[in-house]
Tab-separated table of C-alpha atoms (C1' of nucleotides) in Angstrom:
chain	number	residue	atom	x	y	z
A	1	MET	CA	-16.781	-5.229	15.243
A	2	PRO	CA	-17.867	-8.532	13.744
A	3	PHE	CA	-14.263	-9.235	12.884
A	4	PRO	CA	-11.968	-11.170	12.955
A	5	PRO	CA	-13.287	-14.127	10.975
A	6	ALA	CA	-12.141	-16.809	13.324
A	7	ASP	CA	-12.485	-17.339	16.937
A	8	ASP	CA	-9.688	-19.122	18.655
A	9	ARG	CA	-7.272	-18.217	15.927
A	10	ILE	CA	-4.838	-15.367	15.847
A	11	GLY	CA	-6.752	-13.162	13.499
A	12	ILE	CA	-3.574	-11.620	12.234
A	13	PRO	CA	-5.140	-10.191	9.082
A	14	ALA	CA	-7.325	-7.681	10.850
A	15	LEU	CA	-4.684	-6.795	13.403
A	16	MET	CA	-2.138	-6.370	10.688
A	17	ARG	CA	-4.335	-4.064	8.713
A	18	ALA	CA	-5.116	-1.849	11.636
A	19	ALA	CA	-1.504	-1.779	12.748
A	20	ARG	CA	-0.126	-0.846	9.382
A	21	GLY	CA	-2.504	2.053	8.859
A	22	SER	CA	-2.189	3.416	12.334
A	23	TYR	CA	1.553	3.114	12.338
A	24	ALA	CA	1.954	4.965	9.065
A	25	GLN	CA	-0.318	7.713	10.273
A	26	ALA	CA	1.621	8.101	13.481
A	27	ILE	CA	4.826	8.659	11.577
A	28	ARG	CA	3.228	11.082	9.190
A	29	ALA	CA	1.799	13.021	12.115
A	30	HIS	CA	5.208	13.175	13.709
A	31	LEU	CA	6.749	14.526	10.529
A	32	ALA	CA	3.954	17.019	10.007
A	33	ALA	CA	4.689	18.394	13.465
A	34	GLU	CA	8.175	19.209	12.180
A	35	GLY	CA	6.747	20.883	9.102
A	36	ILE	CA	7.537	18.000	6.790
A	37	ASP	CA	4.531	16.976	4.793
A	38	ASP	CA	5.725	16.237	1.287
A	39	ILE	CA	7.454	12.923	1.786
A	40	PRO	CA	5.951	10.227	-0.395
A	41	ARG	CA	4.906	6.929	1.070
A	42	ASN	CA	8.147	4.999	0.861
A	43	GLY	CA	10.233	8.116	1.121
A	44	ALA	CA	10.831	7.663	4.819
A	45	PHE	CA	12.321	4.289	4.192
A	46	VAL	CA	14.646	5.645	1.535
A	47	LEU	CA	15.774	8.555	3.648
A	48	SER	CA	16.579	6.529	6.705
A	49	GLY	CA	18.227	3.928	4.519
A	50	LEU	CA	20.422	6.641	3.082
A	51	ALA	CA	21.275	7.845	6.545
A	52	ASN	CA	22.466	4.363	7.338
A	53	GLY	CA	24.676	3.355	4.488
A	54	ASP	CA	22.605	2.843	1.382
A	55	GLU	CA	24.080	4.606	-1.572
A	56	SER	CA	22.536	3.558	-4.833
A	57	VAL	CA	19.150	2.596	-6.149
A	58	VAL	CA	19.860	-1.108	-6.005
A	59	ASP	CA	20.835	-0.862	-2.372
A	60	MET	CA	17.346	0.320	-1.610
A	61	ILE	CA	15.394	-2.159	-3.636
A	62	ARG	CA	16.314	-4.991	-1.331
A	63	GLY	CA	14.465	-3.834	1.714
A	64	LEU	CA	11.668	-2.225	-0.161
A	65	GLY	CA	9.890	-4.914	-2.124
A	66	VAL	CA	9.205	-2.817	-5.193
A	67	THR	CA	10.758	-2.584	-8.634
A	68	LYS	CA	13.785	-0.543	-9.472
A	69	GLN	CA	11.660	1.722	-11.633
A	70	ALA	CA	9.506	2.610	-8.678
A	71	VAL	CA	12.559	3.420	-6.583
A	72	SER	CA	13.973	5.479	-9.388
A	73	GLN	CA	10.806	7.527	-9.581
A	74	LEU	CA	10.653	7.860	-5.835
A	75	ILE	CA	14.169	9.231	-5.752
A	76	ASP	CA	13.259	11.503	-8.590
A	77	THR	CA	10.562	13.218	-6.598
A	78	LEU	CA	12.750	13.358	-3.508
A	79	VAL	CA	15.447	15.092	-5.556
A	80	LEU	CA	12.834	17.409	-6.984
A	81	ARG	CA	11.690	18.344	-3.510
A	82	GLY	CA	15.170	19.049	-2.303
A	83	TYR	CA	15.803	16.090	-0.046
A	84	LEU	CA	18.414	14.342	-2.145
A	85	THR	CA	21.093	14.854	-4.723
A	86	ARG	CA	21.835	12.343	-7.415
A	87	ASP	CA	25.142	12.078	-9.260
A	88	ILE	CA	26.929	9.547	-11.356
A	89	ASN	CA	29.277	7.371	-9.354
A	90	PRO	CA	32.741	7.786	-10.891
A	91	GLU	CA	33.831	4.326	-9.787
A	92	ASP	CA	31.022	2.633	-11.636
A	93	ARG	CA	29.428	4.945	-14.094
A	94	ARG	CA	26.295	2.831	-14.276
A	95	ARG	CA	25.516	3.548	-10.695
A	96	MET	CA	24.185	6.652	-9.101
A	97	THR	CA	25.428	8.074	-5.860
A	98	ILE	CA	22.528	9.382	-3.859
A	99	ASP	CA	23.177	11.810	-1.057
A	100	LEU	CA	21.124	13.642	1.501
A	101	THR	CA	20.873	17.412	1.365
A	102	ASP	CA	20.667	19.377	4.601
A	103	ARG	CA	16.935	19.310	4.243
A	104	GLY	CA	17.141	15.585	3.677
A	105	ARG	CA	19.292	15.074	6.720
A	106	ALA	CA	16.796	16.994	8.833
A	107	ALA	CA	13.966	14.891	7.494
A	108	ALA	CA	15.855	11.683	8.135
A	109	ALA	CA	16.497	12.781	11.693
A	110	ALA	CA	12.822	13.516	12.195
A	111	ILE	CA	11.911	10.133	10.793
A	112	CYS	CA	14.300	8.350	13.096
A	113	ALA	CA	12.945	10.325	16.032
A	114	GLY	CA	9.439	9.384	15.020
A	115	THR	CA	10.116	5.686	14.787
A	116	ALA	CA	12.062	5.846	18.019
A	117	ALA	CA	9.093	7.476	19.698
A	118	ILE	CA	6.892	4.656	18.493
A	119	ASP	CA	9.379	2.114	19.709
A	120	ASP	CA	9.453	3.819	23.086
A	121	GLU	CA	5.698	3.914	23.294
A	122	LEU	CA	5.570	0.211	22.487
A	123	ALA	CA	8.181	-0.494	25.103
A	124	ARG	CA	6.094	1.415	27.593
A	125	VAL	CA	2.899	-0.444	26.803
A	126	LEU	CA	4.208	-3.941	26.305
A	127	SER	CA	6.125	-6.258	28.521
A	128	PRO	CA	9.613	-7.226	27.392
A	129	ALA	CA	8.316	-10.677	26.560
A	130	GLU	CA	5.549	-9.260	24.407
A	131	LEU	CA	8.035	-7.016	22.713
A	132	ALA	CA	10.232	-9.954	21.897
A	133	GLY	CA	7.209	-11.842	20.623
A	134	LEU	CA	6.257	-8.945	18.406
A	135	ARG	CA	9.701	-8.827	16.878
A	136	ALA	CA	9.823	-12.570	16.391
A	137	GLY	CA	6.343	-12.629	14.946
A	138	LEU	CA	6.971	-9.860	12.475
A	139	ALA	CA	10.208	-11.476	11.435
A	140	ALA	CA	8.397	-14.759	10.926
A	141	LEU	CA	5.757	-13.039	8.854
A	142	GLY	CA	8.546	-11.587	6.786
A	143	HIS	CA	9.568	-15.069	5.717
A	144	ILE	CA	6.171	-16.654	5.726
A	145	LYS	CA	5.827	-16.925	2.007
A	146	GLU	CA	9.001	-18.932	1.513
A	147	ARG	CA	8.312	-21.057	4.533
A	148	MET	CA	4.881	-22.047	3.326
A	149	LYS	CA	6.179	-23.049	-0.074
A	150	GLU	CA	8.452	-25.615	1.510
A	151	GLY	CA	6.121	-26.860	4.173
B	1	MET	CA	21.439	-5.283	4.817
B	2	PRO	CA	22.445	-1.918	6.258
B	3	PHE	CA	19.056	-1.702	7.884
B	4	PRO	CA	17.442	-1.219	10.366
B	5	PRO	CA	18.402	2.337	11.259
B	6	ALA	CA	18.799	1.816	14.948
B	7	ASP	CA	20.827	-0.451	17.008
B	8	ASP	CA	19.423	-1.557	20.297
B	9	ARG	CA	15.937	-0.494	19.358
B	10	ILE	CA	13.110	-2.568	18.030
B	11	GLY	CA	13.360	-1.573	14.436
B	12	ILE	CA	9.680	-2.133	13.913
B	13	PRO	CA	9.529	-0.080	10.713
B	14	ALA	CA	11.648	-2.433	8.669
B	15	LEU	CA	10.083	-5.528	10.166
B	16	MET	CA	6.653	-4.139	9.562
B	17	ARG	CA	7.346	-3.406	5.956
B	18	ALA	CA	8.727	-6.817	5.229
B	19	ALA	CA	5.912	-8.498	7.095
B	20	ARG	CA	3.153	-6.664	5.354
B	21	GLY	CA	4.458	-7.359	1.861
B	22	SER	CA	5.247	-10.967	2.493
B	23	TYR	CA	1.969	-11.589	4.218
B	24	ALA	CA	-0.080	-10.112	1.406
B	25	GLN	CA	1.830	-12.137	-1.140
B	26	ALA	CA	1.265	-15.328	0.794
B	27	ILE	CA	-2.479	-14.806	0.739
B	28	ARG	CA	-2.512	-13.914	-2.923
B	29	ALA	CA	-0.508	-17.028	-3.691
B	30	HIS	CA	-2.971	-19.114	-1.751
B	31	LEU	CA	-5.892	-17.648	-3.659
B	32	ALA	CA	-4.135	-18.024	-6.993
B	33	ALA	CA	-3.761	-21.726	-6.242
B	34	GLU	CA	-7.551	-21.872	-6.113
B	35	GLY	CA	-7.833	-20.041	-9.401
B	36	ILE	CA	-8.832	-16.752	-7.817
B	37	ASP	CA	-6.715	-13.908	-9.080
B	38	ASP	CA	-8.991	-10.951	-9.575
B	39	ILE	CA	-9.637	-9.894	-6.010
B	40	PRO	CA	-8.548	-6.332	-5.364
B	41	ARG	CA	-6.345	-5.504	-2.460
B	42	ASN	CA	-8.952	-4.875	0.209
B	43	GLY	CA	-11.367	-7.292	-1.373
B	44	ALA	CA	-10.343	-10.121	0.889
B	45	PHE	CA	-11.214	-8.064	3.898
B	46	VAL	CA	-14.635	-7.225	2.518
B	47	LEU	CA	-15.413	-10.807	1.572
B	48	SER	CA	-14.480	-12.297	4.898
B	49	GLY	CA	-16.264	-9.451	6.647
B	50	LEU	CA	-19.364	-10.320	4.676
B	51	ALA	CA	-18.993	-13.954	5.599
B	52	ASN	CA	-19.020	-12.891	9.227
B	53	GLY	CA	-21.914	-10.578	9.616
B	54	ASP	CA	-21.198	-7.343	7.815
B	55	GLU	CA	-24.060	-6.305	5.629
B	56	SER	CA	-23.785	-2.761	4.417
B	57	VAL	CA	-21.077	-0.411	3.284
B	58	VAL	CA	-20.874	1.374	6.616
B	59	ASP	CA	-20.332	-1.890	8.413
B	60	MET	CA	-17.162	-2.386	6.426
B	61	ILE	CA	-15.707	1.062	6.738
B	62	ARG	CA	-15.052	0.603	10.439
B	63	GLY	CA	-12.441	-2.075	10.175
B	64	LEU	CA	-11.010	-0.848	6.937
B	65	GLY	CA	-9.612	2.598	7.519
B	66	VAL	CA	-10.640	4.029	4.179
B	67	THR	CA	-13.417	6.327	3.030
B	68	LYS	CA	-16.909	5.198	2.207
B	69	GLN	CA	-16.350	6.138	-1.404
B	70	ALA	CA	-13.456	3.762	-1.642
B	71	VAL	CA	-15.504	0.971	-0.155
B	72	SER	CA	-18.324	1.760	-2.512
B	73	GLN	CA	-16.016	1.480	-5.488
B	74	LEU	CA	-14.462	-1.660	-4.134
B	75	ILE	CA	-17.850	-3.285	-3.814
B	76	ASP	CA	-18.633	-2.069	-7.279
B	77	THR	CA	-15.814	-4.022	-8.812
B	78	LEU	CA	-16.563	-7.073	-6.680
B	79	VAL	CA	-20.136	-6.996	-7.931
B	80	LEU	CA	-18.873	-6.568	-11.467
B	81	ARG	CA	-16.658	-9.611	-11.104
B	82	GLY	CA	-19.431	-11.748	-9.774
B	83	TYR	CA	-18.488	-12.049	-6.132
B	84	LEU	CA	-21.283	-9.976	-4.652
B	85	THR	CA	-24.806	-8.806	-5.169
B	86	ARG	CA	-26.004	-5.416	-4.085
B	87	ASP	CA	-29.634	-4.552	-3.424
B	88	ILE	CA	-31.538	-1.861	-1.635
B	89	ASN	CA	-32.409	-2.785	1.909
B	90	PRO	CA	-36.207	-2.595	2.196
B	91	GLU	CA	-36.054	-1.817	5.893
B	92	ASP	CA	-33.946	1.264	5.374
B	93	ARG	CA	-33.966	2.262	1.780
B	94	ARG	CA	-30.808	4.317	2.174
B	95	ARG	CA	-28.821	1.241	2.939
B	96	MET	CA	-27.611	-1.442	0.638
B	97	THR	CA	-27.702	-5.105	1.438
B	98	ILE	CA	-24.586	-6.767	0.157
B	99	ASP	CA	-24.564	-10.516	-0.277
B	100	LEU	CA	-22.086	-13.116	-1.398
B	101	THR	CA	-22.735	-15.043	-4.573
B	102	ASP	CA	-21.677	-18.681	-4.765
B	103	ARG	CA	-18.487	-17.519	-6.349
B	104	GLY	CA	-18.082	-15.037	-3.539
B	105	ARG	CA	-18.687	-17.674	-0.916
B	106	ALA	CA	-16.047	-19.881	-2.483
B	107	ALA	CA	-13.594	-16.992	-2.511
B	108	ALA	CA	-14.349	-16.153	1.099
B	109	ALA	CA	-13.749	-19.746	2.075
B	110	ALA	CA	-10.427	-19.732	0.271
B	111	ILE	CA	-9.449	-16.537	2.000
B	112	CYS	CA	-10.282	-17.906	5.406
B	113	ALA	CA	-8.356	-21.061	4.612
B	114	GLY	CA	-5.411	-18.949	3.539
B	115	THR	CA	-5.312	-16.847	6.648
B	116	ALA	CA	-5.818	-19.928	8.764
B	117	ALA	CA	-2.858	-21.548	7.064
B	118	ILE	CA	-0.744	-18.541	7.907
B	119	ASP	CA	-1.946	-18.612	11.458
B	120	ASP	CA	-1.053	-22.277	11.661
B	121	GLU	CA	2.360	-21.691	10.211
B	122	LEU	CA	2.948	-18.942	12.751
B	123	ALA	CA	1.797	-21.187	15.540
B	124	ARG	CA	4.235	-23.809	14.353
B	125	VAL	CA	7.168	-21.432	14.218
B	126	LEU	CA	6.529	-19.336	17.288
B	127	SER	CA	6.148	-20.203	20.917
B	128	PRO	CA	2.778	-19.507	22.514
B	129	ALA	CA	4.340	-16.626	24.376
B	130	GLU	CA	5.690	-15.114	21.200
B	131	LEU	CA	2.329	-15.555	19.565
B	132	ALA	CA	0.658	-13.707	22.387
B	133	GLY	CA	3.269	-10.988	22.136
B	134	LEU	CA	2.666	-10.646	18.434
B	135	ARG	CA	-1.045	-10.228	18.967
B	136	ALA	CA	-0.555	-7.749	21.774
B	137	GLY	CA	2.020	-5.825	19.808
B	138	LEU	CA	-0.076	-5.538	16.699
B	139	ALA	CA	-3.046	-4.496	18.765
B	140	ALA	CA	-0.930	-1.848	20.466
B	141	LEU	CA	0.272	-0.596	17.099
B	142	GLY	CA	-3.336	-0.369	16.075
B	143	HIS	CA	-3.935	2.225	18.776
B	144	ILE	CA	-0.542	3.821	18.715
B	145	LYS	CA	-1.639	7.037	17.113
B	146	GLU	CA	-4.237	7.872	19.724
B	147	ARG	CA	-1.980	6.791	22.540
B	148	MET	CA	0.838	9.041	21.434
B	149	LYS	CA	-1.443	12.035	21.185
B	150	GLU	CA	-2.316	11.722	24.841
B	151	GLY	CA	1.091	10.860	26.184
C	1	DA	C1'	-43.213	20.689	6.679
C	2	DT	C1'	-38.737	21.900	7.350
C	3	DT	C1'	-34.435	20.606	8.751
C	4	DC	C1'	-30.805	17.804	9.719
C	5	DG	C1'	-28.077	13.684	9.754
C	6	DT	C1'	-27.141	9.331	7.405
C	7	DA	C1'	-26.176	5.921	3.348
C	8	DG	C1'	-24.418	5.722	-0.772
C	9	DT	C1'	-22.851	7.136	-5.481
C	10	DC	C1'	-20.701	10.070	-9.190
C	11	DA	C1'	-16.967	12.444	-11.243
C	12	DA	C1'	-12.585	14.126	-11.317
C	13	DT	C1'	-8.130	13.767	-9.788
C	14	DG	C1'	-3.633	12.159	-7.955
C	15	DC	C1'	-0.265	9.076	-6.282
C	16	DA	C1'	2.299	5.024	-6.426
C	17	DC	C1'	3.273	1.143	-8.634
C	18	DT	C1'	3.625	-1.954	-12.785
C	19	DT	C1'	5.263	-3.516	-17.374
C	20	DG	C1'	8.074	-3.161	-21.443
C	21	DA	C1'	11.392	-0.981	-24.063
C	22	DC	C1'	15.473	1.537	-24.017
C	23	DT	C1'	20.488	3.730	-22.998
C	24	DG	C1'	24.737	3.394	-21.147
C	25	DT	C1'	28.373	0.969	-18.642
C	26	DC	C1'	31.111	-2.845	-17.029
C	27	DA	C1'	33.135	-7.564	-17.318
C	28	DA	C1'	34.319	-11.825	-19.479
C	29	DC	C1'	35.673	-14.521	-23.209
C	30	DT	C1'	37.506	-15.537	-27.604
D	1	DA	C1'	40.579	-5.551	-29.794
D	2	DG	C1'	35.529	-7.020	-30.487
D	3	DT	C1'	31.607	-9.279	-29.117
D	4	DT	C1'	28.464	-10.871	-25.927
D	5	DG	C1'	25.963	-10.762	-21.864
D	6	DA	C1'	24.751	-8.989	-17.472
D	7	DC	C1'	23.814	-4.932	-14.717
D	8	DA	C1'	22.230	0.070	-13.261
D	9	DG	C1'	19.135	3.167	-14.245
D	10	DT	C1'	15.584	5.866	-16.825
D	11	DC	C1'	11.557	6.746	-19.981
D	12	DA	C1'	6.880	6.227	-21.182
D	13	DA	C1'	2.462	4.472	-20.907
D	14	DG	C1'	-1.001	2.334	-18.383
D	15	DT	C1'	-3.448	0.488	-14.060
D	16	DG	C1'	-5.223	0.145	-9.410
D	17	DC	C1'	-6.660	2.130	-5.555
D	18	DA	C1'	-7.256	5.930	-2.874
D	19	DT	C1'	-8.820	10.931	-2.191
D	20	DT	C1'	-11.853	15.117	-2.439
D	21	DG	C1'	-16.079	17.498	-3.285
D	22	DA	C1'	-20.583	17.620	-4.824
D	23	DC	C1'	-24.655	15.252	-5.265
D	24	DT	C1'	-29.150	12.101	-4.624
D	25	DA	C1'	-32.055	9.699	-1.754
D	26	DC	C1'	-33.976	8.445	2.423
D	27	DG	C1'	-35.214	8.630	7.446
D	28	DA	C1'	-36.046	10.908	11.903
D	29	DA	C1'	-37.063	14.704	14.803
D	30	DT	C1'	-38.879	18.970	15.860
DNA sequence: ATTCGTAGTCAATGCACTTGACTGTCAACT
DNA sequence: AGTTGACAGTCAAGTGCATTGACTACGAAT
């Protein structure tokens, strides 16, 4: 392991990479154990978003960092696979109202259980202070681009 | 922002997603400022790996979490774009010896500067304790899959 | 000399995302 | 009312990056 590049520095890049891959795999494994193996990459995010108040495509774009077209397609395949329904919203006929099917609700539950399991495992391994640092650090990374523009 | 799904829990998923996107963008922006805009996604990892001791394709697979074919292709395009050279290793003619060109060295330097800048920004924003927590947390996430299998 | 494991590439494929153009709907202004 | 502009969403085509499976070439061990 000749990485990370620097020495006394944080070396976030390598850590980040490893974390992201491993984390995604852990969730996928958890879902597979429940017999769910046809959820596309960002599908988990959409499903749990739906379970927590999101309703239309635009609602989902915010947290997701991709274009509306991508979300549209994503929803398309989730509808196709029986996780969602999509209907015109009568209050604003431009919008779509996306809803979970039973299958979708089950999947969303499994996803939440999976992330909760990861959270629990983290809580078991890390001290409360480390946990807080992790949250703060990830949040900071979330804004890092804007911050560096200013600074 | 109806997210994250849970309440008193960590909500790592959403944080993670935001962090990863923002972080990648920050690095790309930094490279673009140096006139470098044709580095593929994992290219930065390969270049800085090269600058720190990696030599062959197998060396890079370890940290990267992708197949050897993918790495091979990645190197292919980096060679094509003038960042790397690739020659047969005379000591073991199965292996390839990958080397940075001048252009590649410049890119690697820019990448290291970019990640260092992010590290610095993090150090400015976070307390040392939070920083340590971030590192520990990311490291833990990196092993989370194996850990959860056991537990 | 055979056999096996390793390093790497080739070719085909698939998924997810992007851009650009488009439809349909709402809201505001004259 | 009629027009203009912004917004929600989809369609279609193309790209980037990964995957799988089969293959070549080389080295090491028996």
